[in-house]
């Protein structure tokens, strides 16, 4: 009985971690908080595991990771040159 609780917790954690990410997403321990087309310059990081857009992709208004060059031109914030 003592081993069944840790085993159940481990299996639950494994199930959560192994959930598939969407198209153009990758599972990482940490990633950028802002991933949307209008938030390109956001540098804040969040940790705790999850799915983030692959490099070169940003989230559209529906939450789908799309190539950065497919973001609406009025929504893309260019990276700072500083």
Short mmCIF file of C-alpha atoms in Angstrom, two decimals:
data_model
loop_
_atom_site.label_atom_id
_atom_site.label_comp_id
_atom_site.label_asym_id
_atom_site.label_seq_id
_atom_site.Cartn_x
_atom_site.Cartn_y
_atom_site.Cartn_z
CA UNK A 1 0.00 0.00 0.00
CA UNK A 2 2.86 2.39 0.79
CA UNK A 3 4.23 2.12 -2.74
CA UNK A 4 0.88 2.52 -4.46
CA UNK A 5 0.53 6.26 -3.66
CA UNK A 6 3.97 7.30 -5.01
CA UNK A 7 3.41 5.03 -8.00
CA UNK A 8 0.03 6.64 -8.72
CA UNK A 9 1.56 10.12 -8.45
CA UNK A 10 4.41 9.14 -10.78
CA UNK A 11 2.04 7.65 -13.35
CA UNK A 12 -0.18 10.75 -13.23
CA UNK A 13 2.83 13.05 -13.70
CA UNK A 14 4.09 10.92 -16.57
CA UNK A 15 0.66 11.07 -18.22
CA UNK A 16 0.49 14.85 -17.94
CA UNK A 17 4.06 15.30 -19.22
CA UNK A 18 3.56 12.93 -22.16
CA UNK A 19 0.50 14.73 -23.53
CA UNK A 20 1.14 15.65 -27.13
CA UNK A 21 1.80 19.23 -28.13
CA UNK A 22 0.07 20.80 -31.11
CA UNK A 23 1.41 21.39 -34.60
CA UNK A 24 4.60 23.51 -34.61
CA UNK A 25 4.86 23.21 -30.81
CA UNK A 26 7.51 21.64 -28.63
CA UNK A 27 7.31 20.53 -24.97
CA UNK A 28 9.82 22.31 -22.74
CA UNK A 29 10.39 22.91 -19.03
CA UNK A 30 10.52 26.70 -19.55
CA UNK A 31 9.53 29.07 -22.33
CA UNK A 32 8.46 32.61 -23.18
CA UNK A 33 5.31 33.95 -21.53
CA UNK A 34 4.41 36.00 -24.62
CA UNK A 35 4.22 33.95 -27.79
CA UNK A 36 1.68 35.89 -29.83
CA UNK A 37 2.21 37.75 -33.08
CA UNK A 38 1.88 41.08 -31.25
CA UNK A 39 4.28 40.17 -28.43
CA UNK A 40 7.49 39.33 -30.29
CA UNK A 41 9.68 41.47 -28.02
CA UNK A 42 8.44 39.99 -24.72
CA UNK A 43 11.37 38.40 -22.89
CA UNK A 44 9.55 37.09 -19.78
CA UNK A 45 10.07 33.36 -19.12
CA UNK A 46 7.74 30.92 -17.34
CA UNK A 47 8.77 27.51 -16.04
CA UNK A 48 6.72 24.51 -15.05
CA UNK A 49 6.51 22.50 -18.24
CA UNK A 50 4.25 23.01 -21.21
CA UNK A 51 3.99 23.40 -24.94
CA UNK A 52 5.59 26.39 -26.62
CA UNK A 53 5.83 27.41 -30.26
CA UNK A 54 8.91 26.11 -32.06
CA UNK A 55 11.61 28.68 -32.87
CA UNK A 56 10.46 30.96 -35.70
CA UNK A 57 6.76 30.44 -34.89
CA UNK A 58 4.31 32.69 -33.01
CA UNK A 59 0.70 32.15 -31.90
CA UNK A 60 -2.09 33.60 -34.00
CA UNK A 61 -5.36 34.89 -32.53
CA UNK A 62 -6.70 31.31 -32.40
CA UNK A 63 -3.68 30.10 -30.39
CA UNK A 64 -2.14 28.10 -33.25
CA UNK A 65 1.63 28.36 -33.79
CA UNK A 66 2.22 29.81 -37.25
CA UNK A 67 5.41 30.93 -39.04
CA UNK A 68 6.35 34.44 -37.92
CA UNK A 69 6.12 35.72 -41.50
CA UNK A 70 2.43 34.67 -41.62
CA UNK A 71 1.47 36.95 -38.71
CA UNK A 72 -0.62 39.95 -39.76
CA UNK A 73 1.84 42.76 -40.59
CA UNK A 74 0.13 45.15 -38.16
CA UNK A 75 0.49 42.61 -35.33
CA UNK A 76 4.21 41.77 -35.55
CA UNK A 77 6.51 43.64 -33.20
CA UNK A 78 10.02 43.71 -34.62
CA UNK A 79 12.87 42.77 -32.29
CA UNK A 80 14.76 45.68 -30.80
CA UNK A 81 18.09 46.56 -32.42
CA UNK A 82 19.68 47.62 -29.09
#
